[in-house]
Amino acid sequence: MSPSPPRSSAATAFHGAPIPDTAPSPDAMDRWNAVAYLLGELPQPARACFEDRMAADHQLCEEFLASLKLIAALSPPDSHNAASQSAPLWHQSNPSTGRRQSRKVVPAFAALAAATVAAFSLYPPEVRSTDSLRDAVALSSILANSSLAIDPSSEINSDPDSPIPHLAEHLETPGWLLTAVDLDERHSTPENPATEDDEAIF
Amino acid sequence: MSLDSDDFPENSRTAVEAACLQMQKDLRLFLLGILRSPHLADDAWQRTVVLALQSSHAARPETIRGWLFQIALNEARKILRENRKQSALTDPASLAGASSYVALRDAPSFTSPDFHVIRQETRKIVQECLKSLPPEQQEVIRQRIYLGRTFTEISADLNLPLGTVLTWCRRGILRLKDDPRLKDLMKD
């Protein structure tokens, strides 16, 4: 095998292995290095070298951008496809990344679900229907009503007669009901005979 | 956007602002390519705009695109250096690793929503162009970029020398870049 011509540091730095091909022109090498940079194939010194070259050459920045668009267009269109088919780019070099993310996401969802169930269980039985669809509709309408939102940090009243203490604060008693109650009370008191009250009103 | 050379010095700040807006998509993508983190790219983008506006008197209409790219690159490199310093404080071993760099570790893949600016029709045309390559180049590009396998894995799988696999990939990518159907698309 004939000795290969000397190569730039960026060329030989790629995987530490010389490319068994006729030496490409510097232009082609830069164009390939842009791709190698994006694929994470360049070691740190070669990356720095490539960045230096980009800083001095605007055309190389454009080349880098074009390479980025090309690679993005060649990649799976969304992460769901990628996950179902294989590990996406870069995740291979750090397989624990996905597991770390799922370790954060799963407890967060569990906490959210627990908080939702706890909040939902505070509402009357008629709201807590066994029908899952109605549950979802009721829950969404309850959660959508910000005036009934329950502060999870607040203490829950254990009085069985008043399962939703905060709701009472938001209820307005109609005037006719107050009048009726008032009348009823006066009926029951011995010092106010009903006949007098009836005459006074009607 | 048209940058008129005559009144550029007077309206340089406005012109730089307009150029930032016009080139926002490309510059942000460029920053994302270097930093690999959407958060870092956002940070770098903000710094770039601030710096560009502050030094708008130095901008020239004929070179403003390259000028903005250089500012963006400098800011991205500053952020990378800051990150390396921080990671060296928390993990001194990270400085010793020649191939490790901070932003890449938790990098999103090209499948992340940040790259969804690539339009569906562009993807279609790229796929068509890919089919025009020799089968071995297609296969290596598919395995490396679409499936995300390493070159070492691909060469072991195909029972071929690593250099051969690298060459096929490099030739295929360069041919795609030279494809006239893609050249204009990549400029969009």
PDB file of C-alpha atoms in Angstrom, chain A:
ATOM      1  CA  MET A   1       0.000   0.000   0.000  1.00  0.00           C
ATOM      2  CA  SER A   2       1.421   3.358  -0.979  1.00  0.00           C
ATOM      3  CA  PRO A   3       1.902   5.928   1.778  1.00  0.00           C
ATOM      4  CA  SER A   4      -1.049   8.206   2.057  1.00  0.00           C
ATOM      5  CA  PRO A   5      -0.554  11.953   1.780  1.00  0.00           C
ATOM      6  CA  PRO A   6      -0.441  13.988   5.005  1.00  0.00           C
ATOM      7  CA  ARG A   7      -3.837  14.971   6.311  1.00  0.00           C
ATOM      8  CA  SER A   8      -5.086  17.804   8.426  1.00  0.00           C
ATOM      9  CA  SER A   9      -5.644  17.237  12.122  1.00  0.00           C
ATOM     10  CA  ALA A  10      -9.377  17.505  11.626  1.00  0.00           C
ATOM     11  CA  ALA A  11      -9.253  14.778   9.005  1.00  0.00           C
ATOM     12  CA  THR A  12      -7.287  12.277  11.046  1.00  0.00           C
ATOM     13  CA  ALA A  13      -9.078  13.171  14.260  1.00  0.00           C
ATOM     14  CA  PHE A  14     -12.271  11.694  12.932  1.00  0.00           C
ATOM     15  CA  HIS A  15     -12.484   8.417  14.871  1.00  0.00           C
ATOM     16  CA  GLY A  16      -8.696   8.504  14.914  1.00  0.00           C
ATOM     17  CA  ALA A  17      -8.736   6.507  11.701  1.00  0.00           C
ATOM     18  CA  PRO A  18      -7.485   7.802   8.368  1.00  0.00           C
ATOM     19  CA  ILE A  19     -10.091   7.659   5.671  1.00  0.00           C
ATOM     20  CA  PRO A  20      -9.038   5.005   3.117  1.00  0.00           C
ATOM     21  CA  ASP A  21      -9.849   7.093   0.135  1.00  0.00           C
ATOM     22  CA  THR A  22      -8.087   9.554  -2.075  1.00  0.00           C
ATOM     23  CA  ALA A  23      -7.605  12.728  -0.050  1.00  0.00           C
ATOM     24  CA  PRO A  24     -10.601  14.955  -0.668  1.00  0.00           C
ATOM     25  CA  SER A  25     -10.221  18.602  -1.389  1.00  0.00           C
ATOM     26  CA  PRO A  26     -10.219  20.910   1.642  1.00  0.00           C
ATOM     27  CA  ASP A  27     -13.636  22.059   0.613  1.00  0.00           C
ATOM     28  CA  ALA A  28     -15.043  18.543   0.628  1.00  0.00           C
ATOM     29  CA  MET A  29     -13.297  17.866   3.928  1.00  0.00           C
ATOM     30  CA  ASP A  30     -14.898  20.927   5.515  1.00  0.00           C
ATOM     31  CA  ARG A  31     -18.262  19.896   4.184  1.00  0.00           C
ATOM     32  CA  TRP A  32     -17.843  16.434   5.645  1.00  0.00           C
ATOM     33  CA  ASN A  33     -16.542  17.840   8.940  1.00  0.00           C
ATOM     34  CA  ALA A  34     -19.732  19.878   9.271  1.00  0.00           C
ATOM     35  CA  VAL A  35     -21.682  16.620   9.135  1.00  0.00           C
ATOM     36  CA  ALA A  36     -19.251  14.843  11.470  1.00  0.00           C
ATOM     37  CA  TYR A  37     -19.553  17.743  13.920  1.00  0.00           C
ATOM     38  CA  LEU A  38     -23.340  17.496  13.895  1.00  0.00           C
ATOM     39  CA  LEU A  39     -23.304  13.730  14.302  1.00  0.00           C
ATOM     40  CA  GLY A  40     -21.059  14.110  17.347  1.00  0.00           C
ATOM     41  CA  GLU A  41     -18.236  12.234  15.644  1.00  0.00           C
ATOM     42  CA  LEU A  42     -15.554  14.860  16.091  1.00  0.00           C
ATOM     43  CA  PRO A  43     -13.487  14.802  19.270  1.00  0.00           C
ATOM     44  CA  GLN A  44     -13.170  18.018  21.238  1.00  0.00           C
ATOM     45  CA  PRO A  45      -9.945  19.374  19.640  1.00  0.00           C
ATOM     46  CA  ALA A  46     -11.336  18.825  16.149  1.00  0.00           C
ATOM     47  CA  ARG A  47     -14.604  20.455  17.164  1.00  0.00           C
ATOM     48  CA  ALA A  48     -12.764  23.511  18.415  1.00  0.00           C
ATOM     49  CA  CYS A  49     -10.726  23.577  15.209  1.00  0.00           C
ATOM     50  CA  PHE A  50     -13.884  23.433  13.116  1.00  0.00           C
ATOM     51  CA  GLU A  51     -15.506  26.205  15.155  1.00  0.00           C
ATOM     52  CA  ASP A  52     -12.395  28.358  14.620  1.00  0.00           C
ATOM     53  CA  ARG A  53     -12.712  27.812  10.905  1.00  0.00           C
ATOM     54  CA  MET A  54     -16.399  28.720  10.972  1.00  0.00           C
ATOM     55  CA  ALA A  55     -15.598  31.903  12.894  1.00  0.00           C
ATOM     56  CA  ALA A  56     -13.293  32.944  10.070  1.00  0.00           C
ATOM     57  CA  ASP A  57     -15.410  31.739   7.166  1.00  0.00           C
ATOM     58  CA  HIS A  58     -19.007  32.672   6.759  1.00  0.00           C
ATOM     59  CA  GLN A  59     -19.448  30.179   3.908  1.00  0.00           C
ATOM     60  CA  LEU A  60     -18.592  27.406   6.303  1.00  0.00           C
ATOM     61  CA  CYS A  61     -21.362  28.616   8.626  1.00  0.00           C
ATOM     62  CA  GLU A  62     -23.781  28.348   5.719  1.00  0.00           C
ATOM     63  CA  GLU A  63     -22.428  24.894   4.934  1.00  0.00           C
ATOM     64  CA  PHE A  64     -22.946  23.921   8.554  1.00  0.00           C
ATOM     65  CA  LEU A  65     -26.535  25.168   8.443  1.00  0.00           C
ATOM     66  CA  ALA A  66     -27.236  23.274   5.208  1.00  0.00           C
ATOM     67  CA  SER A  67     -25.779  20.101   6.751  1.00  0.00           C
ATOM     68  CA  LEU A  68     -27.971  20.579   9.801  1.00  0.00           C
ATOM     69  CA  LYS A  69     -31.078  20.878   7.657  1.00  0.00           C
ATOM     70  CA  LEU A  70     -30.083  17.837   5.604  1.00  0.00           C
ATOM     71  CA  ILE A  71     -29.509  15.661   8.660  1.00  0.00           C
ATOM     72  CA  ALA A  72     -32.724  16.850  10.290  1.00  0.00           C
ATOM     73  CA  ALA A  73     -34.594  16.016   7.072  1.00  0.00           C
ATOM     74  CA  LEU A  74     -33.006  12.547   7.008  1.00  0.00           C
ATOM     75  CA  SER A  75     -33.937  11.885  10.641  1.00  0.00           C
ATOM     76  CA  PRO A  76     -37.256  10.369  11.696  1.00  0.00           C
ATOM     77  CA  PRO A  77     -40.000  13.020  11.542  1.00  0.00           C
ATOM     78  CA  ASP A  78     -40.928  12.810  15.220  1.00  0.00           C
ATOM     79  CA  SER A  79     -39.614  11.362  18.416  1.00  0.00           C
ATOM     80  CA  HIS A  80     -42.443   8.821  18.716  1.00  0.00           C
ATOM     81  CA  ASN A  81     -41.399   7.171  15.466  1.00  0.00           C
ATOM     82  CA  ALA A  82     -37.796   7.257  16.532  1.00  0.00           C
ATOM     83  CA  ALA A  83     -38.542   5.666  19.875  1.00  0.00           C
ATOM     84  CA  SER A  84     -40.554   2.888  18.307  1.00  0.00           C
ATOM     85  CA  GLN A  85     -37.947   2.094  15.704  1.00  0.00           C
ATOM     86  CA  SER A  86     -34.669   2.543  17.478  1.00  0.00           C
ATOM     87  CA  ALA A  87     -32.768   4.799  19.791  1.00  0.00           C
ATOM     88  CA  PRO A  88     -32.570   8.288  18.327  1.00  0.00           C
ATOM     89  CA  LEU A  89     -29.343  10.030  17.475  1.00  0.00           C
ATOM     90  CA  TRP A  90     -27.007  10.896  20.362  1.00  0.00           C
ATOM     91  CA  HIS A  91     -29.066   8.950  22.856  1.00  0.00           C
ATOM     92  CA  GLN A  92     -26.934   5.963  22.026  1.00  0.00           C
ATOM     93  CA  SER A  93     -23.845   7.538  23.483  1.00  0.00           C
ATOM     94  CA  ASN A  94     -25.728   7.996  26.728  1.00  0.00           C
ATOM     95  CA  PRO A  95     -28.370   5.307  27.109  1.00  0.00           C
ATOM     96  CA  SER A  96     -29.185   6.398  30.644  1.00  0.00           C
ATOM     97  CA  THR A  97     -30.628   9.717  29.467  1.00  0.00           C
ATOM     98  CA  GLY A  98     -33.998   8.230  28.529  1.00  0.00           C
ATOM     99  CA  ARG A  99     -34.221   6.314  31.787  1.00  0.00           C
ATOM    100  CA  ARG A 100     -33.322   9.445  33.755  1.00  0.00           C
ATOM    101  CA  GLN A 101     -36.060  11.384  32.001  1.00  0.00           C
ATOM    102  CA  SER A 102     -38.628   8.647  32.619  1.00  0.00           C
ATOM    103  CA  ARG A 103     -37.604   8.542  36.275  1.00  0.00           C
ATOM    104  CA  LYS A 104     -38.546  12.210  36.501  1.00  0.00           C
ATOM    105  CA  VAL A 105     -41.693  12.030  34.396  1.00  0.00           C
ATOM    106  CA  VAL A 106     -43.352   8.966  35.963  1.00  0.00           C
ATOM    107  CA  PRO A 107     -43.341  10.283  39.572  1.00  0.00           C
ATOM    108  CA  ALA A 108     -44.570  13.640  38.311  1.00  0.00           C
ATOM    109  CA  PHE A 109     -47.538  11.973  36.601  1.00  0.00           C
ATOM    110  CA  ALA A 110     -48.187   9.833  39.698  1.00  0.00           C
ATOM    111  CA  ALA A 111     -48.192  12.926  41.921  1.00  0.00           C
ATOM    112  CA  LEU A 112     -50.532  14.715  39.526  1.00  0.00           C
ATOM    113  CA  ALA A 113     -52.903  11.738  39.438  1.00  0.00           C
ATOM    114  CA  ALA A 114     -52.876  11.442  43.250  1.00  0.00           C
ATOM    115  CA  ALA A 115     -53.601  15.143  43.647  1.00  0.00           C
ATOM    116  CA  THR A 116     -56.433  14.925  41.119  1.00  0.00           C
ATOM    117  CA  VAL A 117     -58.002  11.906  42.862  1.00  0.00           C
ATOM    118  CA  ALA A 118     -57.666  13.602  46.267  1.00  0.00           C
ATOM    119  CA  ALA A 119     -59.292  16.777  45.010  1.00  0.00           C
ATOM    120  CA  PHE A 120     -62.024  14.858  43.218  1.00  0.00           C
ATOM    121  CA  SER A 121     -62.852  12.739  46.277  1.00  0.00           C
ATOM    122  CA  LEU A 122     -63.805  15.877  48.187  1.00  0.00           C
ATOM    123  CA  TYR A 123     -66.836  16.454  45.999  1.00  0.00           C
ATOM    124  CA  PRO A 124     -70.318  15.029  46.669  1.00  0.00           C
ATOM    125  CA  PRO A 125     -71.198  11.487  45.554  1.00  0.00           C
ATOM    126  CA  GLU A 126     -73.438  12.706  42.751  1.00  0.00           C
ATOM    127  CA  VAL A 127     -70.436  14.375  41.217  1.00  0.00           C
ATOM    128  CA  ARG A 128     -68.326  11.263  41.726  1.00  0.00           C
ATOM    129  CA  SER A 129     -70.155   9.136  39.207  1.00  0.00           C
ATOM    130  CA  THR A 130     -69.038   5.605  38.487  1.00  0.00           C
ATOM    131  CA  ASP A 131     -69.267   6.255  34.806  1.00  0.00           C
ATOM    132  CA  SER A 132     -65.746   7.062  33.685  1.00  0.00           C
ATOM    133  CA  LEU A 133     -66.787   9.376  30.891  1.00  0.00           C
ATOM    134  CA  ARG A 134     -69.040  11.393  33.178  1.00  0.00           C
ATOM    135  CA  ASP A 135     -66.241  11.388  35.746  1.00  0.00           C
ATOM    136  CA  ALA A 136     -63.914  12.908  33.232  1.00  0.00           C
ATOM    137  CA  VAL A 137     -66.458  15.506  32.150  1.00  0.00           C
ATOM    138  CA  ALA A 138     -67.331  16.385  35.740  1.00  0.00           C
ATOM    139  CA  LEU A 139     -63.700  16.546  36.755  1.00  0.00           C
ATOM    140  CA  SER A 140     -62.762  18.734  33.831  1.00  0.00           C
ATOM    141  CA  SER A 141     -65.627  21.122  34.561  1.00  0.00           C
ATOM    142  CA  ILE A 142     -64.706  21.236  38.257  1.00  0.00           C
ATOM    143  CA  LEU A 143     -61.063  21.885  37.460  1.00  0.00           C
ATOM    144  CA  ALA A 144     -62.034  24.456  34.886  1.00  0.00           C
ATOM    145  CA  ASN A 145     -63.952  26.408  37.517  1.00  0.00           C
ATOM    146  CA  SER A 146     -61.150  28.277  39.177  1.00  0.00           C
ATOM    147  CA  SER A 147     -63.441  29.662  41.879  1.00  0.00           C
ATOM    148  CA  LEU A 148     -63.832  26.137  43.270  1.00  0.00           C
ATOM    149  CA  ALA A 149     -60.196  25.251  43.089  1.00  0.00           C
ATOM    150  CA  ILE A 150     -58.934  23.658  46.253  1.00  0.00           C
ATOM    151  CA  ASP A 151     -55.554  24.587  47.568  1.00  0.00           C
ATOM    152  CA  PRO A 152     -53.720  21.259  48.065  1.00  0.00           C
ATOM    153  CA  SER A 153     -51.690  22.800  50.851  1.00  0.00           C
ATOM    154  CA  SER A 154     -54.788  23.777  52.843  1.00  0.00           C
ATOM    155  CA  GLU A 155     -56.028  21.603  55.693  1.00  0.00           C
ATOM    156  CA  ILE A 156     -59.009  19.382  54.837  1.00  0.00           C
ATOM    157  CA  ASN A 157     -62.005  19.654  57.155  1.00  0.00           C
ATOM    158  CA  SER A 158     -62.810  16.229  58.608  1.00  0.00           C
ATOM    159  CA  ASP A 159     -66.402  17.130  59.478  1.00  0.00           C
ATOM    160  CA  PRO A 160     -68.602  14.566  57.654  1.00  0.00           C
ATOM    161  CA  ASP A 161     -71.457  17.069  57.381  1.00  0.00           C
ATOM    162  CA  SER A 162     -69.301  19.532  55.582  1.00  0.00           C
ATOM    163  CA  PRO A 163     -67.115  17.650  53.081  1.00  0.00           C
ATOM    164  CA  ILE A 164     -66.493  20.755  51.011  1.00  0.00           C
ATOM    165  CA  PRO A 165     -66.120  23.625  53.445  1.00  0.00           C
ATOM    166  CA  HIS A 166     -64.932  26.020  50.811  1.00  0.00           C
ATOM    167  CA  LEU A 167     -68.014  25.522  48.693  1.00  0.00           C
ATOM    168  CA  ALA A 168     -70.246  27.042  51.384  1.00  0.00           C
ATOM    169  CA  GLU A 169     -68.344  30.295  51.160  1.00  0.00           C
ATOM    170  CA  HIS A 170     -69.227  30.592  47.483  1.00  0.00           C
ATOM    171  CA  LEU A 171     -72.938  29.873  47.862  1.00  0.00           C
ATOM    172  CA  GLU A 172     -75.344  32.787  47.990  1.00  0.00           C
ATOM    173  CA  THR A 173     -78.610  32.100  49.780  1.00  0.00           C
ATOM    174  CA  PRO A 174     -81.602  33.434  47.846  1.00  0.00           C
ATOM    175  CA  GLY A 175     -83.639  36.162  49.540  1.00  0.00           C
ATOM    176  CA  TRP A 176     -86.930  34.246  49.375  1.00  0.00           C
ATOM    177  CA  LEU A 177     -85.341  31.376  51.294  1.00  0.00           C
ATOM    178  CA  LEU A 178     -84.125  33.688  54.053  1.00  0.00           C
ATOM    179  CA  THR A 179     -87.605  35.162  54.352  1.00  0.00           C
ATOM    180  CA  ALA A 180     -89.134  31.689  54.510  1.00  0.00           C
ATOM    181  CA  VAL A 181     -86.701  30.562  57.196  1.00  0.00           C
ATOM    182  CA  ASP A 182     -87.318  33.729  59.137  1.00  0.00           C
ATOM    183  CA  LEU A 183     -91.063  33.185  58.964  1.00  0.00           C
ATOM    184  CA  ASP A 184     -90.703  29.579  59.974  1.00  0.00           C
ATOM    185  CA  GLU A 185     -88.672  30.563  63.024  1.00  0.00           C
ATOM    186  CA  ARG A 186     -91.235  33.148  64.059  1.00  0.00           C
ATOM    187  CA  HIS A 187     -93.971  30.528  63.708  1.00  0.00           C
ATOM    188  CA  SER A 188     -92.197  28.270  66.106  1.00  0.00           C
ATOM    189  CA  THR A 189     -91.504  30.946  68.782  1.00  0.00           C
ATOM    190  CA  PRO A 190     -94.258  31.353  71.422  1.00  0.00           C
ATOM    191  CA  GLU A 191     -93.805  35.120  71.864  1.00  0.00           C
ATOM    192  CA  ASN A 192     -94.687  35.780  68.183  1.00  0.00           C
ATOM    193  CA  PRO A 193     -98.020  34.269  67.346  1.00  0.00           C
ATOM    194  CA  ALA A 194     -98.456  33.198  63.764  1.00  0.00           C
ATOM    195  CA  THR A 195    -101.672  35.120  63.260  1.00  0.00           C
ATOM    196  CA  GLU A 196     -99.988  38.448  63.982  1.00  0.00           C
ATOM    197  CA  ASP A 197     -97.136  37.735  61.591  1.00  0.00           C
ATOM    198  CA  ASP A 198     -99.507  36.655  58.885  1.00  0.00           C
ATOM    199  CA  GLU A 199    -101.442  39.842  59.230  1.00  0.00           C
ATOM    200  CA  ALA A 200     -98.320  41.945  59.211  1.00  0.00           C
ATOM    201  CA  ILE A 201     -97.117  40.481  55.984  1.00  0.00           C
ATOM    202  CA  PHE A 202    -100.281  40.008  54.008  1.00  0.00           C
TER     203      PHE A 202
END
